[in-house]
Coordinates of C-alpha atoms in Angstrom, one line a residue:
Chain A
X882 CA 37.6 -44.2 -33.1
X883 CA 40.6 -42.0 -32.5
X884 CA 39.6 -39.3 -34.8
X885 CA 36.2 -39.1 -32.7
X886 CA 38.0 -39.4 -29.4
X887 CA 40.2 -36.1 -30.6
X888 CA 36.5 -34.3 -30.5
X889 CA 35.0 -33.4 -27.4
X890 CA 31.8 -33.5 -29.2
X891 CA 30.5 -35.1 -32.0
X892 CA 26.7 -34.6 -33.1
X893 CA 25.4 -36.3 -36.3
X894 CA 21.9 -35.7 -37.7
X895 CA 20.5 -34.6 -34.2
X896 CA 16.5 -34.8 -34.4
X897 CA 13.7 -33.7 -31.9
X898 CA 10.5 -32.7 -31.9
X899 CA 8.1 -32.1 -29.3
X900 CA 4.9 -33.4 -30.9
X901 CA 3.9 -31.6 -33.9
X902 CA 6.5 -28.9 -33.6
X903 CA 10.1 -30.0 -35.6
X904 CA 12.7 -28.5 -33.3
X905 CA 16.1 -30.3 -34.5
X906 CA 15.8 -31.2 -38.7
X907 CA 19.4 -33.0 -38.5
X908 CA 22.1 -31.6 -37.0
X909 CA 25.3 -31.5 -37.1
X910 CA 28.7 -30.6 -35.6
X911 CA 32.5 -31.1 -33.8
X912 CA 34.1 -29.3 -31.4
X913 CA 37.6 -30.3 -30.6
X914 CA 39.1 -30.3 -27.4
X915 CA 40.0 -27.4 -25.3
X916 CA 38.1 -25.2 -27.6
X917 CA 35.3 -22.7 -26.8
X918 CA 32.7 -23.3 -29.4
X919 CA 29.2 -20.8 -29.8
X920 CA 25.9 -22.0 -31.0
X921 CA 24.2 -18.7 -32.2
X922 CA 20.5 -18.8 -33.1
X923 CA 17.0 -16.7 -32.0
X924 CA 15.1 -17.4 -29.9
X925 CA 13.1 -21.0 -29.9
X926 CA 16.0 -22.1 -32.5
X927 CA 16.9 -24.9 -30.5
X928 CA 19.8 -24.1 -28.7
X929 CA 18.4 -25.6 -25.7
X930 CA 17.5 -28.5 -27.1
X931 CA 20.8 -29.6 -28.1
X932 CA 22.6 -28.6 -24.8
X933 CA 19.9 -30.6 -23.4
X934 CA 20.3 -33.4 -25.1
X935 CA 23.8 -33.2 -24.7
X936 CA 24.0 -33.3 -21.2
X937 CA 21.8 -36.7 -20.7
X938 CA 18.0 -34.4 -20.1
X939 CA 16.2 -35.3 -23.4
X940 CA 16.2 -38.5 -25.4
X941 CA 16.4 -37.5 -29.4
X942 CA 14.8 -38.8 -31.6
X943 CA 17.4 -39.7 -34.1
X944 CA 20.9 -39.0 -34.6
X945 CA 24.0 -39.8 -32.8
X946 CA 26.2 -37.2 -29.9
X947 CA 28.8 -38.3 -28.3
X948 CA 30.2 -36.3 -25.4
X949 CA 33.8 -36.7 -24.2
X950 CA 33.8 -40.3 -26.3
X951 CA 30.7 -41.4 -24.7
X952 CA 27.5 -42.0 -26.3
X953 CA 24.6 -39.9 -24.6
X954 CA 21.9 -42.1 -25.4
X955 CA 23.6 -45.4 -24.3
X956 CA 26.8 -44.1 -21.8
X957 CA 24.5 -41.3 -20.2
X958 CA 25.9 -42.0 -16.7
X959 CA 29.5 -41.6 -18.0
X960 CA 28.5 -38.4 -19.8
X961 CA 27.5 -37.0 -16.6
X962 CA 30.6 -38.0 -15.7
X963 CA 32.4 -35.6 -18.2
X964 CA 30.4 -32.9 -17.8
X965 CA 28.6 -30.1 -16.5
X966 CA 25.3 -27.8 -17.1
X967 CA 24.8 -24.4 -16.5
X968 CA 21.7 -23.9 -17.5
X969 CA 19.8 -20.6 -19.0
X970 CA 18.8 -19.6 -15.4
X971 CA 21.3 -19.8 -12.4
X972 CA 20.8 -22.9 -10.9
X973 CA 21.6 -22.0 -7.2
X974 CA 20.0 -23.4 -4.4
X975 CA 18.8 -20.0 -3.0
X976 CA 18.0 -20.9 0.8
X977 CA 21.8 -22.6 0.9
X978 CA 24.9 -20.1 1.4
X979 CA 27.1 -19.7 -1.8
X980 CA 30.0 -21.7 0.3
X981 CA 26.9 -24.4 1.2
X982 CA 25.9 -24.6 -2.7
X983 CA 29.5 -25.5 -3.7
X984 CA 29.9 -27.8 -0.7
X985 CA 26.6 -29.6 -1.7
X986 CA 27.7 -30.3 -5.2
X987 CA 30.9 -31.4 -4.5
X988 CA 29.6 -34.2 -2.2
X989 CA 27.1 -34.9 -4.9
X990 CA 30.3 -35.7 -7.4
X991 CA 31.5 -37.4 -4.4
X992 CA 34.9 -35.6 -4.0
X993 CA 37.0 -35.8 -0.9
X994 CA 37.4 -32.4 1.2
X995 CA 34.1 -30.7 -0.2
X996 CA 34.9 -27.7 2.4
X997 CA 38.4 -27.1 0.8
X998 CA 37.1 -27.2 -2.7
X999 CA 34.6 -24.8 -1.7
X1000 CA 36.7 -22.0 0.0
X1001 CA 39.2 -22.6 -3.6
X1002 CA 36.4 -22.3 -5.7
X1003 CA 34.7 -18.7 -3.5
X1004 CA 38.3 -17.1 -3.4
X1005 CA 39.0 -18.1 -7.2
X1006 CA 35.7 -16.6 -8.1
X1007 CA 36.0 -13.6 -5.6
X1008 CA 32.9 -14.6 -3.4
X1009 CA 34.9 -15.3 -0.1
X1010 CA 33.3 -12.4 1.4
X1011 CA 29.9 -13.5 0.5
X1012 CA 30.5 -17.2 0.6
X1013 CA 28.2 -17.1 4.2
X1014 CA 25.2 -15.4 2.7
X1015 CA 22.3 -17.0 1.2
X1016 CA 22.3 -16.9 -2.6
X1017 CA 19.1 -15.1 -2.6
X1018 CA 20.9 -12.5 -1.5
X1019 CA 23.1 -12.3 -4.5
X1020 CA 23.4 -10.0 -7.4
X1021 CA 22.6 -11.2 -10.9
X1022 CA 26.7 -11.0 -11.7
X1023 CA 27.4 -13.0 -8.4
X1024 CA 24.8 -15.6 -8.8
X1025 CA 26.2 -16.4 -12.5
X1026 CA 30.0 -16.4 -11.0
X1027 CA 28.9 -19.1 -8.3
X1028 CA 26.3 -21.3 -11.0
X1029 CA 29.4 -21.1 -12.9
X1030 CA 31.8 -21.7 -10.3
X1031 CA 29.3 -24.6 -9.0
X1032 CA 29.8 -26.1 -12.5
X1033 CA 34.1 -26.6 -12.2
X1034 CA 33.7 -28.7 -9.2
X1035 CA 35.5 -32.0 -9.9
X1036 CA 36.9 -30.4 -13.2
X1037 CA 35.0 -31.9 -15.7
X1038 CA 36.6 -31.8 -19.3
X1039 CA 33.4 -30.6 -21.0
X1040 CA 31.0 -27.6 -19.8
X1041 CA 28.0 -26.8 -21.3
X1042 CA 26.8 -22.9 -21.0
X1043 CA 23.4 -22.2 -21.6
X1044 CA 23.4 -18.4 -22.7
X1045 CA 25.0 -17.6 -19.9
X1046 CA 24.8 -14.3 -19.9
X1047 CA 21.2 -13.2 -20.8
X1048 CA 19.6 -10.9 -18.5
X1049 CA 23.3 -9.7 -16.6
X1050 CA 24.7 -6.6 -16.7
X1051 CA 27.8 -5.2 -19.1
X1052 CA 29.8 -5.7 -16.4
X1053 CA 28.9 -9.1 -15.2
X1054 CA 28.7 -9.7 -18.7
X1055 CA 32.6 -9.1 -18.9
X1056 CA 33.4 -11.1 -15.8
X1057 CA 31.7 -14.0 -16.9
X1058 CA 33.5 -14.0 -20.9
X1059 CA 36.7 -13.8 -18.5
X1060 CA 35.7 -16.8 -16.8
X1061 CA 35.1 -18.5 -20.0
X1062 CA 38.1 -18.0 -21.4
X1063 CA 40.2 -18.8 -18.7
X1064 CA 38.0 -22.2 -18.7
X1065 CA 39.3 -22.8 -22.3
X1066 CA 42.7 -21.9 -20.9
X1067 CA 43.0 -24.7 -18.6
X1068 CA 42.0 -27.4 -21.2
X1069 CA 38.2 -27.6 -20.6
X1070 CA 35.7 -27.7 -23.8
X1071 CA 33.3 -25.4 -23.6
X1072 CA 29.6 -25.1 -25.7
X1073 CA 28.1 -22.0 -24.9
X1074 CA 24.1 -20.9 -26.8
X1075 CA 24.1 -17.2 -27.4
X1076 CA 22.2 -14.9 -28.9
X1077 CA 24.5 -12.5 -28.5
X1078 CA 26.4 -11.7 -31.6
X1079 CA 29.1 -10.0 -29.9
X1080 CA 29.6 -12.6 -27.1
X1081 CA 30.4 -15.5 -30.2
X1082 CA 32.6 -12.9 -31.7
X1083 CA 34.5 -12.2 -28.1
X1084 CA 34.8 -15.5 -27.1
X1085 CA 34.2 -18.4 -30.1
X1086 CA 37.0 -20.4 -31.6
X1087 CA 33.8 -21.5 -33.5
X1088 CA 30.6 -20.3 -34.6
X1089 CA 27.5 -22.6 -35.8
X1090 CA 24.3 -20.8 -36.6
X1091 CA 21.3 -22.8 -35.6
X1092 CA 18.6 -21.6 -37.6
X1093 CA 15.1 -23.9 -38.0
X1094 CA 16.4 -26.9 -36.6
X1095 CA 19.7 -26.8 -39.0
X1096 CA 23.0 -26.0 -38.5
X1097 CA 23.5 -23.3 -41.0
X1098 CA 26.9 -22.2 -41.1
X1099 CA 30.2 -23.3 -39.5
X1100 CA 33.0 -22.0 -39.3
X1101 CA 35.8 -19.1 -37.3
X1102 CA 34.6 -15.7 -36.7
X1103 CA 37.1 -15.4 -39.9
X1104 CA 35.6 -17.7 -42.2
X1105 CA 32.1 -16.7 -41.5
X1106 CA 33.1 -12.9 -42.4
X1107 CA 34.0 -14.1 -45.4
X1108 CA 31.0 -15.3 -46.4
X1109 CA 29.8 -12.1 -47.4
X1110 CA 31.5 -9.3 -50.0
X1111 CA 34.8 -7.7 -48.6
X1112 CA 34.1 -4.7 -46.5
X1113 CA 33.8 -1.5 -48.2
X1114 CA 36.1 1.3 -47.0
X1115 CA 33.8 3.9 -45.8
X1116 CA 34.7 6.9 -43.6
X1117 CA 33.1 7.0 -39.7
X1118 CA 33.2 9.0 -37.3
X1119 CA 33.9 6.9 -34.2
X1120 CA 31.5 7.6 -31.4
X1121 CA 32.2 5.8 -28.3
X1122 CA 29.0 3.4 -27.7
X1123 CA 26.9 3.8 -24.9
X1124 CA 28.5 0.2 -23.6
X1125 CA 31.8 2.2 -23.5
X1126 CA 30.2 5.5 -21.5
X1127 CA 28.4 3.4 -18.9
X1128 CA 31.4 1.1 -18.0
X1129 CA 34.1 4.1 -18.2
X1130 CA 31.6 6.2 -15.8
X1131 CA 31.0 3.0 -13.8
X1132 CA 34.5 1.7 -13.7
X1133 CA 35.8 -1.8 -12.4
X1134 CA 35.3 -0.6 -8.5
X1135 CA 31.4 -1.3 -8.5
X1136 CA 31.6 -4.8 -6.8
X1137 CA 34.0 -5.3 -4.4
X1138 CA 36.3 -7.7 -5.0
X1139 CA 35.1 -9.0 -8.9
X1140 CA 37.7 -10.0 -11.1
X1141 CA 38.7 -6.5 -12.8
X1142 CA 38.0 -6.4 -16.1
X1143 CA 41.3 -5.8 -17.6
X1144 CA 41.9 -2.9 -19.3
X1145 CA 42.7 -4.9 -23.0
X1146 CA 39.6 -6.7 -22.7
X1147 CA 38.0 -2.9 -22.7
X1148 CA 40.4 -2.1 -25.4
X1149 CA 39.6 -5.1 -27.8
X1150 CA 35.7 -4.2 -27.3
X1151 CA 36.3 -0.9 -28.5
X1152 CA 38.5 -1.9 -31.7
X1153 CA 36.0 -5.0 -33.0
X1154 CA 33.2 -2.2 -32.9
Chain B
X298 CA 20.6 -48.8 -8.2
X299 CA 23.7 -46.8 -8.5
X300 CA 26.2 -47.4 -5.9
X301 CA 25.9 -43.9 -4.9
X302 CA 22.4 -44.1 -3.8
X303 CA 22.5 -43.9 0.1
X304 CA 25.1 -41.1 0.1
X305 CA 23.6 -39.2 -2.2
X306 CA 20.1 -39.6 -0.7
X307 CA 21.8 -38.5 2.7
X308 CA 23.7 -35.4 0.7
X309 CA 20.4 -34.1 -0.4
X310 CA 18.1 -34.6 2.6
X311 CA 20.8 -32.5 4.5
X312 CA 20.4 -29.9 1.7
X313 CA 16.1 -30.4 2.4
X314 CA 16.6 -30.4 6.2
X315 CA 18.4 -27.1 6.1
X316 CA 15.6 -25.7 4.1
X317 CA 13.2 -26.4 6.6
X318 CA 15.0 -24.9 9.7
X319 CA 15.6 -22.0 7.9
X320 CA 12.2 -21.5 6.7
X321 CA 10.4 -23.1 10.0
X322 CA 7.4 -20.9 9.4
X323 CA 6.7 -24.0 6.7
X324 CA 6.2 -26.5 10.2
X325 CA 4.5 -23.5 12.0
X326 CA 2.4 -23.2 9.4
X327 CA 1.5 -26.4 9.2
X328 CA 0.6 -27.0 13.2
X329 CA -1.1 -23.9 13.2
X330 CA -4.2 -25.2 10.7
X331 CA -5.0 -27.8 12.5
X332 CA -4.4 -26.5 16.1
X333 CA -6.7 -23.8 15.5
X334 CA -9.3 -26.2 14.2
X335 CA -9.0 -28.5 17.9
X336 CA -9.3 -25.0 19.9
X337 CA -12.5 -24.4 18.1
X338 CA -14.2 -28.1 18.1
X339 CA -12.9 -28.5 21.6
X340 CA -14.2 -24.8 22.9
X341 CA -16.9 -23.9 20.3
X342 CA -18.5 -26.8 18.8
X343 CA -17.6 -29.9 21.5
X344 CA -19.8 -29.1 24.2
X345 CA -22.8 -29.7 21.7
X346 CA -21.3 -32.9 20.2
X347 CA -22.4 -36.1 21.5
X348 CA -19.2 -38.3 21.2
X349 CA -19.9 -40.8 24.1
X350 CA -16.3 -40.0 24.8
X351 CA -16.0 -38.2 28.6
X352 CA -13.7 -36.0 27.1
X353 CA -13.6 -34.4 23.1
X354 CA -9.9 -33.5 22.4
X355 CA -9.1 -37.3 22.9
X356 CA -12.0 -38.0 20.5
X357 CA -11.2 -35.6 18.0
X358 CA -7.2 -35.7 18.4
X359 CA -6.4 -38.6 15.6
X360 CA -8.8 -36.9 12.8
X361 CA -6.7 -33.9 13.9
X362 CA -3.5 -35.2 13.1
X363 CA -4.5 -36.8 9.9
X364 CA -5.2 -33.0 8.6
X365 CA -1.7 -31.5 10.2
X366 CA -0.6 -34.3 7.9
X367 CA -2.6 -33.2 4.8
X368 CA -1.8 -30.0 5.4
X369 CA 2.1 -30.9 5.5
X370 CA 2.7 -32.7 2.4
X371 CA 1.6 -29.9 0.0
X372 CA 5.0 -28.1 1.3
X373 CA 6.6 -31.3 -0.1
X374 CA 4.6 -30.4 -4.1
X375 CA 6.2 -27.2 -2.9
X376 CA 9.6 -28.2 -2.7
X377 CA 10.0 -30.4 -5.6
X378 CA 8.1 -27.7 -7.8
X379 CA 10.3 -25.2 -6.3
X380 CA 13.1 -27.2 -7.5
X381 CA 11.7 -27.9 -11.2
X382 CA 11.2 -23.9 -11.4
X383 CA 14.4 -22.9 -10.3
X384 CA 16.9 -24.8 -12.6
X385 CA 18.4 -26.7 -9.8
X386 CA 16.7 -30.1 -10.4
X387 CA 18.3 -30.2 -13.8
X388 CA 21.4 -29.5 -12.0
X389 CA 21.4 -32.4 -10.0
X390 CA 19.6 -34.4 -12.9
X391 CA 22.8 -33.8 -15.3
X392 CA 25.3 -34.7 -12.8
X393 CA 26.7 -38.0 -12.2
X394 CA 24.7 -39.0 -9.3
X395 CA 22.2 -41.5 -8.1
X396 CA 18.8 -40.3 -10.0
X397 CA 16.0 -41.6 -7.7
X398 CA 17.6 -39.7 -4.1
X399 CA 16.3 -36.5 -6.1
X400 CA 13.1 -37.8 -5.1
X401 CA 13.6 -39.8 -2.2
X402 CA 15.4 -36.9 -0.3
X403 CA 12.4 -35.0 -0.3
X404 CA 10.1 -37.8 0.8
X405 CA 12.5 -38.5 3.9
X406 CA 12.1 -34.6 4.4
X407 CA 8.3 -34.7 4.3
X408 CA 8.5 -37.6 7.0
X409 CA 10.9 -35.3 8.9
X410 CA 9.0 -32.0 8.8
X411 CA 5.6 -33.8 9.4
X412 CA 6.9 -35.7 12.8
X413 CA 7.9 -32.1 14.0
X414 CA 4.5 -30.8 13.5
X415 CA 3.1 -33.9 14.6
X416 CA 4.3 -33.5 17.6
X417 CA 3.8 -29.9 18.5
X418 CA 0.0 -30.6 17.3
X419 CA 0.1 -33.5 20.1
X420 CA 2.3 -31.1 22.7
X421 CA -1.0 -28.8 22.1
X422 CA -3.2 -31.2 22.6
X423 CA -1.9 -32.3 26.0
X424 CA -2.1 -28.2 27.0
X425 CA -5.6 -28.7 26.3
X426 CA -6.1 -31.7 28.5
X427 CA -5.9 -34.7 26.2
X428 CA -4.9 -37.1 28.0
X429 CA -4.0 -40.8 27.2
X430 CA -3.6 -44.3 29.0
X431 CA -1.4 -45.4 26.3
X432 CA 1.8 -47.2 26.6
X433 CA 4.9 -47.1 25.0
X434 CA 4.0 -50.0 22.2
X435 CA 0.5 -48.2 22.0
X436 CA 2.0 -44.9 21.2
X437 CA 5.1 -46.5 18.5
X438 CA 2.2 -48.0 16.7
X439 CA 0.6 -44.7 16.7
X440 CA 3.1 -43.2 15.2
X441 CA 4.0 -45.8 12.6
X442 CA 0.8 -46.1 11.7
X443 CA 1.0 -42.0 10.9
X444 CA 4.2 -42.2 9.2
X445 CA 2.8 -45.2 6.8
X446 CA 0.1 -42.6 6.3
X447 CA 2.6 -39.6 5.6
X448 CA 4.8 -41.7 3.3
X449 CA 1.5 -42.6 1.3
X450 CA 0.3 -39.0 1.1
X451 CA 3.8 -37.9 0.4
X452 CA 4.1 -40.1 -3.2
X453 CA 0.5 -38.5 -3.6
X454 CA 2.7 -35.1 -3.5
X455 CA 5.4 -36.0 -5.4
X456 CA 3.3 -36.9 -8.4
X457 CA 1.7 -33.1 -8.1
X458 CA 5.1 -32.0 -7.3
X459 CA 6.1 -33.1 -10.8
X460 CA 3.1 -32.4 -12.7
X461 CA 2.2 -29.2 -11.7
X462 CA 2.1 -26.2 -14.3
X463 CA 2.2 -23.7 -11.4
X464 CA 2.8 -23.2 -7.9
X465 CA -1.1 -23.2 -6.8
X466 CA -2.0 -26.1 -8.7
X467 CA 1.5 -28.2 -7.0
X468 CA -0.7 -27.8 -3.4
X469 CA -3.8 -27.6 -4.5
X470 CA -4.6 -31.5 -4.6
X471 CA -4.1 -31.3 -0.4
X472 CA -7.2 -29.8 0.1
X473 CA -9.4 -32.4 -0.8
X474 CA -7.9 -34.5 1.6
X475 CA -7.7 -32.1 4.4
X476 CA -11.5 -32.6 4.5
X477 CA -11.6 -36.0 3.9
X478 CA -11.4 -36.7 7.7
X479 CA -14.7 -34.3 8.0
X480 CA -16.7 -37.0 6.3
X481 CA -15.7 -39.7 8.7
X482 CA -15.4 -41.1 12.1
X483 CA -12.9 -38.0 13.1
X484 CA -14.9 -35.6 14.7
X485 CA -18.3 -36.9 15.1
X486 CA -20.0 -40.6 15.3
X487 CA -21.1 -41.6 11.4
X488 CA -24.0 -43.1 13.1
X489 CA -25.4 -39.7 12.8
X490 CA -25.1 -39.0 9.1
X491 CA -28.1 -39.8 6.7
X492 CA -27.6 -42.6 4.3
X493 CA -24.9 -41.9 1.7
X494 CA -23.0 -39.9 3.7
X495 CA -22.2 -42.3 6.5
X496 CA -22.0 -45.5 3.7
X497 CA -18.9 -42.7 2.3
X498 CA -17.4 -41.8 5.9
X499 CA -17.3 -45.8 7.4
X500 CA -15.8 -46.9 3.7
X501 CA -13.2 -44.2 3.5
X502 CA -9.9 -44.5 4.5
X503 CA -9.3 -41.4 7.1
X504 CA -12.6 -43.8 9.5
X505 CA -10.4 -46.9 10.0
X506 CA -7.0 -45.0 10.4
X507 CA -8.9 -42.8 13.2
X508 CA -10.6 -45.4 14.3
X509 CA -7.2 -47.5 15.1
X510 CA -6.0 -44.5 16.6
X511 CA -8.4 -43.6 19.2
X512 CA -8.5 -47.1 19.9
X513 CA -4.6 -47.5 20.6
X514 CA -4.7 -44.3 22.5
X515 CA -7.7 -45.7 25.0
X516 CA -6.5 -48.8 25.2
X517 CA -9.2 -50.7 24.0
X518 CA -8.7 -53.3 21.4
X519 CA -8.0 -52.7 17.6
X520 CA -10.4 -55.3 16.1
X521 CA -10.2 -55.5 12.1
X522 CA -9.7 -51.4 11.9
X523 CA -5.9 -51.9 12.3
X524 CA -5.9 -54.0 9.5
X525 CA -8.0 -52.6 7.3
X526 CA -6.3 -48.9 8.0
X527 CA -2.7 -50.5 7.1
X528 CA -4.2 -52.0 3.8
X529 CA -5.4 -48.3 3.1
X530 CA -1.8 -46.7 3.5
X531 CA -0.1 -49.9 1.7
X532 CA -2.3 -49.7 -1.1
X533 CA -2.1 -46.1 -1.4
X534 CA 1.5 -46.0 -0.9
X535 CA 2.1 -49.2 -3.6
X536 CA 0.0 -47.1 -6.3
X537 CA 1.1 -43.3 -5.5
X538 CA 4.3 -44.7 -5.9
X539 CA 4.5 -46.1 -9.0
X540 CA 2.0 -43.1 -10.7
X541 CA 5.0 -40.9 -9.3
X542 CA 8.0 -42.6 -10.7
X543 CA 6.4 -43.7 -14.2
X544 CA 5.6 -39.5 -13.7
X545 CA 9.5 -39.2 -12.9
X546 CA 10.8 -41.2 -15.8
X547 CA 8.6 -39.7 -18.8
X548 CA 9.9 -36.0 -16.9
X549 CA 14.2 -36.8 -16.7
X550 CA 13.8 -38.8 -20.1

């Protein structure tokens, strides 16, 4: 018991299928506390599934999770306790203001002062300015900051991120990997889907490949790499990628008020390329 | 039921409500069906209808508000579809809150936006010279008996709500029952209808709910049509109900 309480998560021999079509085939995983951990796979790999069946949305068929210590088949209302979903698509209520969205789910998680969490939460995420307008009105960056930011309310020790950064921009790419790791920072587990291969590599303490229903490989960015023959010393001429161009002619000052993207984080995604 | 329940009903229909003022074309759009259709019985086709009645907007005013009713609940398959689509619903569904005031937030919103348009239907009406001896009892039975009605057609919604692949197909299961009330007592006598027809119009539903209407607003007495109208909206109610939470469970499971 106390070895599975030091995991955040523990899945054994996860199975699902929707009718004829095997999505999970038994699997498997950990992720210890405090640590960000990436589930890589294609499309239709199942990523989904398993966040969903980790946060309490889909029964599976077989196999075990426990989520923060609780079982999610049999202690679902204390898993949604522990936790919190952002799913693939910004889950904002559009017609509400950002400041009413936050407000809203912190009454839902019946916390005391909703307002005061709210206002935190819109100057922590730099949306004080737009915290009166309607979501709707919201850029794809600044919808994801306040689905993210909708999330922390009540500080749940696990968060699940359902690739949380498909269809974003480089730079609202960047501001939301800041987010993460400042998440994992303060203490909070994080399971983020990706099918980014950079975004494991720039955030993951872990990496599991989800490939047909399996977990394939497991392991640190460090590990993985050496799965495969040592690198070959070859000679390259270093070409700054387009990434590098667009956010150097774009700079930080696009959005007002977005948390900067520091110039090391720039640095690092130059040097891992 | 989770101890939460009440608050977090309340928590969401105050997220529902403020959709609805802010998008109060919805209730405009609702009233606005229906009115039309009284301006153009009343000042197209009532002078040629033989109702008995010395004046046709208080004949035809209860079939009326049966369709601003029909008319209004699709909104509430649009809401709750809305909801499914946008990612929001599993939101609320993976959060430590009371699971059922998902659902019952919007159906205390349908009640809410469909007494508005009620009531501008009826403030219409009254322009137009209906006019009724009705007292205050008359008129709270009136009204209850609409909002047993709306709450019926409302679980009706909410299992389309759910089930629906798109958003056409969430409101498309109102139109049917936007015309019920032209096969019935609403607008003219059944005694005029050939065979089958009026056997369909004085067994349906939308004849005895009009019929207890027009009765409560003239004053004369209700006879057996009360009774048979609220066994309508029970039953409905009891069975729309249960198709939409079994519908409810197999969806959050």
């Amino acid at each position: 018991m106390t070895a599975q309480q030091a995991q955040a998560i523990h899945v054994q021999g996860l199975k699902k299928s929707y009718k004829e079509l095997q999505v999970l085939r038994g699997v498997d995983f950990e992720v210890a506390r405090g640590s960000i951990f990436a589930l890589l796979g294609s499309n239709g790999a199942g990523k989904t599934t398993v966040v969903k069946i980790l946060s309490t949305l889909l029964k599976a068929d077989a196999g075990t999770a426990r989520v923060n210590g609780f079982d999610v088949a049999t202690q679902a209302a204390d898993v949604r306790e522990s936790i919190s979903l952002t799913g693939q698509f910004a889950a904002v209520d559009e017609i509400l203001t950002g400041r009413e969205n936050l407000v809203l789910v912190a009454r839902l998680r019946h916390l005391s002062n909703p307002g005061k969490i709210a206002d935190d939460l819109l100057k922590r995420f730099s949306l004080t300015d737009a915290g009166a307008r309607k979501a709707s009105t919201y850029s794809g960056g600044m919808r994801r900051r306040l689905d993210i930011a909708m999330s922390l309310i009540g500080n749940p020790p696990v968060i699940f991120l359902d690739e949380p950064t498909t269809g974003l921009d480089p730079q609202a790419r960047i501001e939301v990997w800041q987010t993460v790791k400042e998440l994992a920072h303060r203490g909070t587990t994080v399971l983020l889907t990706t099918q980014y291969l950079d975004e494991a590599e720039q955030l993951a303490d872990r990496i599991a490949i989800l490939h047909e229903g399996r977990i394939i490989v497991n392991g640190t960015l460090t590990e993985l790499k050496q799965l495969l023959p040592p690198a070959k010393v070859e000679y390259v001429e270093k070409q700054p990628t387009l990434e590098d161009v667009f956010l150097t002619l774009v700079g930080d000052d696009g959005k007002n008020g977005t948390p900067a993207m520091t110039a090391t984080s720039a640095r690092t995604n130059r040097e891992q390329r | 039921m989770s101890k939460h329940f009440f608050g977090d009903t309340a928590t969401l229909l105050g997220r529902s409500l403020r959709h609805i003022s802010r998008s109060v074309d919805t209730i405009v759009t609702t009233a606005i069906m229906p009115i039309a259709m009284m301006l153009m019985f009343v000042y197209v086709f009532g002078g040629a209808i033989k109702t008995g009645s010395d004046s046709y907007v208080n004949y035809m005013l209860p079939g009326i508000l049966l369709i601003t009713v029909a008319s209004g609940i699709a909104y509430t398959a649009f809401r709750l579809f809305t909801d499914m689509k946008s990612g929001i619903f599993e939101r609320f569904q993976s959060m430590p809150i009371a699971r059922s005031s998902v659902l019952w937030a919007h159906v205390l919103t349908s009640l809410v936006a469909n007494l508005i348009s009620l009531v501008v239907v009826v403030l219409v009406a009254l322009l137009m010279g209906f006019r009724s001896s009705a007292g205050v009892l008359a008129w709270l039975a009136v009204a209850g008996i609409l909002m047993l009605f709306t709450l019926a057609l409302t679980w009706l919604a909410v299992i389309s709500g759910l089930s629906a692949k798109s958003v056409d197909g969430a409101s498309a299961f109102s139109f049917p029952l936007i015309f019920l009330p032209f096969l019935s007592s609403a607008f003219v006598p059944t005694d005029t209808m050939p065979g089958p027809v009026r056997v369909f119009a004085e067994y349906q539903p939308v004849t005895s709910i009009v019929n207890t209407i027009r009765d409560l607003f003239t004053q004369q007495p209700v006879g057996t049509d009360i009774w048979i109208a609220l066994a309508w909206c029970v039953g409905l109610l009891i069975v729309a109900y249960i198709f939409a939470m079994t519908t409810y469970r197999r969806k959050i499971s």
